[in-house]
């Protein structure tokens, strides 16, 4: 990737009022927050994707030069609250970084901040989702070990995905997130809460107006996103159900095995075969336990990630639509009004550019996302199939 | 189903093939003693089941099932002739009557059990309905098993009532009642002996009784747990069928992933469907266990018979020698009277026994001598049959457990295959 530093004009359009944990009031800073050196101009970015597709190479396979890990969760207690801090370690050869290794401590809120900045600056790029704030059922305590571990893995995945992204990985916000010892001061910069509110209101108004004509390919995309969202949610539900049934099966197995052992106590000639069957059932129990664990640790997180991705995709589609709607609104105003033609024209042209940038960004990222989804889910399903084969092999060998 | 001796086959039309006719495996593996049991002379099978309608004792319409018993002389089969079998229809209640007759007439024999009257240890898919075809089929097999066991027993197979059961359709019931076996039923004495423990009973019989209790308890616990496991396993497999449906729908919106997803979905459907056969096969294993659950009851009856006879003898001789008080003292020394409840039972027991005693006394002293002899004979015969039963049980259950293991291995192999196929499909995604 070439190192062109053309500042991109994506910032300042926070269209979604997400459930932001840090509802601190930002100072009304109208400067563009993201002065990040973009690696490519948008058009050359699209070209680059085409090139990559020709070469049939994933960017990360050969050129990964940014490695981030998330580990070592530690509890932090203050007078006001208790929270978990994770250690984030970065290793890189990139020239934008002063050093080749960094270590910082970050909390969940910090990740939320990073992600919202990335989405703000790149409204039509597909930014990988973060794990949810709370899990609806099954877990009550925030500081339950399993919950923390699951979250840690998901946070790691998030940074992994960002680090592999040809555009997002060069974000200034990411750099700050990875390197600054103290993040709170940086978090206060950026478009104010109120201005973000304003954007959202405009967006809602635009969507109520409706789009004149959405390009065909984005309509197709929209439909796909709806369908994909349904299907991935269904697969997720089925998997959860399987785990539930497996757990109940396991409970019964644990009662079943001992009936053979107990019986063996009053037999002589039958002692051996009875104990044999008891041992086999016990083996079956153990393997079932492992099978459940594998499902919970491999397939469920992967599916869950893509359930969240589906929501991200929907948001991206909405933002793209809004960008187009804004342009169309101004364009109409231009057509009807006679005064201020010049100024309006300039504005309209600017918005038209913005639409084109947004569309290209999305198109480029779309195929990248699809490949990534395919690879990830394929790997998760294969791993599950292999584990199931292993389960049956181990059980039958004992019998 | 095993006794010492060589293996015999179940009736088939192909006389040269002396293996089990239907696919119920070891249930039809009959063995015959080197004596002249009925089964050596006659081929027996329960070939069919049919629904019938008729008026019952209170003149109400009812539907019931009848079973076709077919018999052929063994020498005809061996000689290669293939005569048409003799056949008659019997319903379950007639089998019950036969069995009750055998229990009363041969109280020292562990009489083979009938298949269950009502479906028990049911897991959710199995119907508890007696009219359900699967239940009827399994009962047909169980009834055949019963007949083969009885007909191959060294003592029971010689019984004339059994022979008539197999050969005379009409009038059989009357013949049975005419034997007056119901009068011999010692259920009253049995009830009494349950209250009074006999002093110094034969240790072997105490052990047998204890064992029969254990066998009953363990087999029923096993069966209950197994049914619950089957239920859960069914759930696990069937839920995978949902993958089939969703993958199929999902494949429609994907380009590259579509084919892989769709074929994976088909394998998930196959996986979900496979559990039906697997669990049906396991029912045979459950039936084998049930047979021994019911055998435990038969064993208990025999083990109680001896001390019960001794009890009746003690009473008789005590009464004869006007030693009632002595008897009471002996009973007291067994700590029974220390408990209030048992004291009351003792009181009511004595009243009932006195009535019984009136009948016994009337029989006179000769009877006591006869009964003593009979008792000794019975004890020996019972001991012999209990040994025979033990060997049979060990062999049968060992075989059943091995078959169960084989079934599980086969199930695992199927699982490996399905998931291997699914993995191939995922690879193509």
PDB file of C-alpha atoms in Angstrom, chain A residues 224 227-232 234-235 238-242 245-250 252-253 255-256 259-260 262-274 277 280-281 291 295 299 303 366 370-371 373-374 377-378 381-382 384-386 388-393 395-397 399, chain B residues 211 214-215 218-219 221-222 225-226 228-237 239-240 242-243 245-247 249-250 253-257 261 271 282 285 289 292 390 393-395 397-398 401-402 404-406 408-409 411-417 419-423 426-429:
ATOM      1  CA  UNK A 224     -28.922  -9.630   1.227  1.00  0.00           C
ATOM      2  CA  UNK A 227     -31.731 -12.159   4.689  1.00  0.00           C
ATOM      3  CA  UNK A 228     -28.289 -12.795   6.055  1.00  0.00           C
ATOM      4  CA  UNK A 229     -29.268 -11.275   9.358  1.00  0.00           C
ATOM      5  CA  UNK A 230     -32.255 -13.621   9.630  1.00  0.00           C
ATOM      6  CA  UNK A 231     -30.295 -16.686   8.695  1.00  0.00           C
ATOM      7  CA  UNK A 232     -27.332 -16.071  10.916  1.00  0.00           C
ATOM      8  CA  UNK A 234     -31.424 -18.682  13.169  1.00  0.00           C
ATOM      9  CA  UNK A 235     -28.174 -20.613  13.020  1.00  0.00           C
ATOM     10  CA  UNK A 238     -30.200 -23.565  16.668  1.00  0.00           C
ATOM     11  CA  UNK A 239     -26.678 -23.827  18.032  1.00  0.00           C
ATOM     12  CA  UNK A 240     -27.746 -22.537  21.431  1.00  0.00           C
ATOM     13  CA  UNK A 241     -30.548 -25.081  21.446  1.00  0.00           C
ATOM     14  CA  UNK A 242     -28.150 -27.888  20.605  1.00  0.00           C
ATOM     15  CA  UNK A 245     -30.057 -30.397  24.650  1.00  0.00           C
ATOM     16  CA  UNK A 246     -26.496 -31.684  24.996  1.00  0.00           C
ATOM     17  CA  UNK A 247     -26.353 -30.438  28.564  1.00  0.00           C
ATOM     18  CA  UNK A 248     -29.547 -32.264  29.445  1.00  0.00           C
ATOM     19  CA  UNK A 249     -28.277 -35.391  27.733  1.00  0.00           C
ATOM     20  CA  UNK A 250     -25.088 -35.121  29.772  1.00  0.00           C
ATOM     21  CA  UNK A 252     -28.908 -38.079  32.251  1.00  0.00           C
ATOM     22  CA  UNK A 253     -25.732 -39.876  31.208  1.00  0.00           C
ATOM     23  CA  UNK A 255     -27.167 -40.834  36.263  1.00  0.00           C
ATOM     24  CA  UNK A 256     -27.111 -43.733  33.826  1.00  0.00           C
ATOM     25  CA  UNK A 259     -26.702 -47.939  37.519  1.00  0.00           C
ATOM     26  CA  UNK A 260     -24.293 -50.399  35.900  1.00  0.00           C
ATOM     27  CA  UNK A 262     -24.188 -50.453  41.348  1.00  0.00           C
ATOM     28  CA  UNK A 263     -25.526 -53.571  39.724  1.00  0.00           C
ATOM     29  CA  UNK A 264     -22.017 -54.943  39.320  1.00  0.00           C
ATOM     30  CA  UNK A 265     -21.800 -54.950  43.101  1.00  0.00           C
ATOM     31  CA  UNK A 266     -24.206 -57.867  43.367  1.00  0.00           C
ATOM     32  CA  UNK A 267     -22.906 -59.936  40.443  1.00  0.00           C
ATOM     33  CA  UNK A 268     -19.961 -62.282  39.944  1.00  0.00           C
ATOM     34  CA  UNK A 269     -19.821 -63.486  36.353  1.00  0.00           C
ATOM     35  CA  UNK A 270     -21.484 -60.330  35.120  1.00  0.00           C
ATOM     36  CA  UNK A 271     -19.149 -58.039  37.032  1.00  0.00           C
ATOM     37  CA  UNK A 272     -16.786 -57.516  34.128  1.00  0.00           C
ATOM     38  CA  UNK A 273     -19.241 -56.670  31.360  1.00  0.00           C
ATOM     39  CA  UNK A 274     -21.266 -54.451  33.698  1.00  0.00           C
ATOM     40  CA  UNK A 277     -20.424 -50.671  30.080  1.00  0.00           C
ATOM     41  CA  UNK A 280     -17.957 -46.639  28.427  1.00  0.00           C
ATOM     42  CA  UNK A 281     -20.871 -44.502  29.552  1.00  0.00           C
ATOM     43  CA  UNK A 291     -18.022 -31.370  22.858  1.00  0.00           C
ATOM     44  CA  UNK A 295     -19.243 -25.584  20.689  1.00  0.00           C
ATOM     45  CA  UNK A 299     -18.902 -22.026  17.030  1.00  0.00           C
ATOM     46  CA  UNK A 303     -21.836 -17.072  14.956  1.00  0.00           C
ATOM     47  CA  UNK A 366     -18.190  -5.313   0.842  1.00  0.00           C
ATOM     48  CA  UNK A 370     -17.904 -11.369   2.405  1.00  0.00           C
ATOM     49  CA  UNK A 371     -14.629 -13.221   2.003  1.00  0.00           C
ATOM     50  CA  UNK A 373     -17.284 -13.990   6.664  1.00  0.00           C
ATOM     51  CA  UNK A 374     -16.958 -17.026   4.475  1.00  0.00           C
ATOM     52  CA  UNK A 377     -17.686 -19.332   9.366  1.00  0.00           C
ATOM     53  CA  UNK A 378     -16.234 -22.074   7.206  1.00  0.00           C
ATOM     54  CA  UNK A 381     -18.153 -25.133  11.016  1.00  0.00           C
ATOM     55  CA  UNK A 382     -15.266 -27.319   9.983  1.00  0.00           C
ATOM     56  CA  UNK A 384     -17.211 -28.290  14.801  1.00  0.00           C
ATOM     57  CA  UNK A 385     -17.498 -31.160  12.330  1.00  0.00           C
ATOM     58  CA  UNK A 386     -14.003 -32.325  13.216  1.00  0.00           C
ATOM     59  CA  UNK A 388     -17.872 -34.246  16.416  1.00  0.00           C
ATOM     60  CA  UNK A 389     -15.914 -36.840  14.484  1.00  0.00           C
ATOM     61  CA  UNK A 390     -13.342 -36.906  17.233  1.00  0.00           C
ATOM     62  CA  UNK A 391     -16.124 -37.360  19.788  1.00  0.00           C
ATOM     63  CA  UNK A 392     -17.481 -40.456  18.063  1.00  0.00           C
ATOM     64  CA  UNK A 393     -14.015 -41.875  17.515  1.00  0.00           C
ATOM     65  CA  UNK A 395     -16.369 -43.009  22.414  1.00  0.00           C
ATOM     66  CA  UNK A 396     -16.326 -45.970  20.046  1.00  0.00           C
ATOM     67  CA  UNK A 397     -12.734 -46.790  20.871  1.00  0.00           C
ATOM     68  CA  UNK A 399     -16.577 -49.468  23.734  1.00  0.00           C
TER      69      UNK A 399
ATOM     70  CA  UNK B 211     -30.391 -61.271  45.248  1.00  0.00           C
ATOM     71  CA  UNK B 214     -31.169 -56.506  44.136  1.00  0.00           C
ATOM     72  CA  UNK B 215     -31.757 -57.712  40.599  1.00  0.00           C
ATOM     73  CA  UNK B 218     -30.882 -52.612  39.605  1.00  0.00           C
ATOM     74  CA  UNK B 219     -32.631 -53.550  36.398  1.00  0.00           C
ATOM     75  CA  UNK B 221     -33.064 -48.302  37.785  1.00  0.00           C
ATOM     76  CA  UNK B 222     -31.089 -49.101  34.687  1.00  0.00           C
ATOM     77  CA  UNK B 225     -32.140 -44.112  33.429  1.00  0.00           C
ATOM     78  CA  UNK B 226     -31.740 -45.558  29.951  1.00  0.00           C
ATOM     79  CA  UNK B 228     -34.282 -40.800  30.034  1.00  0.00           C
ATOM     80  CA  UNK B 229     -30.967 -40.906  28.197  1.00  0.00           C
ATOM     81  CA  UNK B 230     -32.785 -42.073  25.058  1.00  0.00           C
ATOM     82  CA  UNK B 231     -35.208 -39.196  25.361  1.00  0.00           C
ATOM     83  CA  UNK B 232     -32.417 -36.622  25.589  1.00  0.00           C
ATOM     84  CA  UNK B 233     -30.366 -38.158  22.828  1.00  0.00           C
ATOM     85  CA  UNK B 234     -33.417 -38.017  20.608  1.00  0.00           C
ATOM     86  CA  UNK B 235     -33.663 -34.294  21.322  1.00  0.00           C
ATOM     87  CA  UNK B 236     -30.019 -33.667  20.446  1.00  0.00           C
ATOM     88  CA  UNK B 237     -30.248 -35.426  17.102  1.00  0.00           C
ATOM     89  CA  UNK B 239     -32.460 -30.321  16.794  1.00  0.00           C
ATOM     90  CA  UNK B 240     -29.700 -30.795  14.233  1.00  0.00           C
ATOM     91  CA  UNK B 242     -33.030 -27.431  12.135  1.00  0.00           C
ATOM     92  CA  UNK B 243     -29.561 -26.852  10.769  1.00  0.00           C
ATOM     93  CA  UNK B 245     -33.618 -26.293   7.150  1.00  0.00           C
ATOM     94  CA  UNK B 246     -31.697 -23.080   7.903  1.00  0.00           C
ATOM     95  CA  UNK B 247     -28.625 -24.015   5.850  1.00  0.00           C
ATOM     96  CA  UNK B 249     -32.548 -21.317   3.191  1.00  0.00           C
ATOM     97  CA  UNK B 250     -29.235 -19.594   3.764  1.00  0.00           C
ATOM     98  CA  UNK B 253     -28.723 -16.074  -0.742  1.00  0.00           C
ATOM     99  CA  UNK B 254     -25.048 -16.995  -0.959  1.00  0.00           C
ATOM    100  CA  UNK B 255     -22.969 -17.336  -4.083  1.00  0.00           C
ATOM    101  CA  UNK B 256     -19.725 -19.043  -3.220  1.00  0.00           C
ATOM    102  CA  UNK B 257     -20.941 -20.593   0.002  1.00  0.00           C
ATOM    103  CA  UNK B 261     -24.049 -25.011   2.806  1.00  0.00           C
ATOM    104  CA  UNK B 271     -28.118 -37.103  11.011  1.00  0.00           C
ATOM    105  CA  UNK B 282     -31.966 -50.132  21.560  1.00  0.00           C
ATOM    106  CA  UNK B 285     -31.782 -54.274  24.538  1.00  0.00           C
ATOM    107  CA  UNK B 289     -33.311 -56.155  30.492  1.00  0.00           C
ATOM    108  CA  UNK B 292     -34.744 -60.159  33.712  1.00  0.00           C
ATOM    109  CA  UNK B 390     -28.267 -68.297  37.358  1.00  0.00           C
ATOM    110  CA  UNK B 393     -29.049 -65.266  33.341  1.00  0.00           C
ATOM    111  CA  UNK B 394     -25.293 -64.822  33.264  1.00  0.00           C
ATOM    112  CA  UNK B 395     -25.057 -66.012  29.710  1.00  0.00           C
ATOM    113  CA  UNK B 397     -27.113 -60.772  30.078  1.00  0.00           C
ATOM    114  CA  UNK B 398     -23.492 -61.011  29.105  1.00  0.00           C
ATOM    115  CA  UNK B 401     -24.377 -56.203  27.273  1.00  0.00           C
ATOM    116  CA  UNK B 402     -21.994 -57.105  24.489  1.00  0.00           C
ATOM    117  CA  UNK B 404     -25.358 -53.126  23.510  1.00  0.00           C
ATOM    118  CA  UNK B 405     -21.710 -52.204  23.151  1.00  0.00           C
ATOM    119  CA  UNK B 406     -21.816 -53.281  19.521  1.00  0.00           C
ATOM    120  CA  UNK B 408     -23.086 -48.101  20.467  1.00  0.00           C
ATOM    121  CA  UNK B 409     -20.054 -48.638  18.259  1.00  0.00           C
ATOM    122  CA  UNK B 411     -23.979 -45.593  16.247  1.00  0.00           C
ATOM    123  CA  UNK B 412     -20.578 -43.929  16.578  1.00  0.00           C
ATOM    124  CA  UNK B 413     -19.536 -45.140  13.151  1.00  0.00           C
ATOM    125  CA  UNK B 414     -22.641 -43.585  11.639  1.00  0.00           C
ATOM    126  CA  UNK B 415     -21.849 -40.362  13.454  1.00  0.00           C
ATOM    127  CA  UNK B 416     -18.301 -40.290  12.147  1.00  0.00           C
ATOM    128  CA  UNK B 417     -19.568 -40.817   8.642  1.00  0.00           C
ATOM    129  CA  UNK B 419     -19.844 -35.481  10.257  1.00  0.00           C
ATOM    130  CA  UNK B 420     -17.080 -36.486   7.886  1.00  0.00           C
ATOM    131  CA  UNK B 421     -19.439 -35.812   5.010  1.00  0.00           C
ATOM    132  CA  UNK B 422     -20.516 -32.515   6.544  1.00  0.00           C
ATOM    133  CA  UNK B 423     -16.892 -31.517   6.945  1.00  0.00           C
ATOM    134  CA  UNK B 426     -17.947 -27.153   4.723  1.00  0.00           C
ATOM    135  CA  UNK B 427     -14.588 -27.435   3.027  1.00  0.00           C
ATOM    136  CA  UNK B 428     -16.241 -26.543  -0.230  1.00  0.00           C
ATOM    137  CA  UNK B 429     -17.790 -23.419   1.201  1.00  0.00           C
TER     138      UNK B 429
END
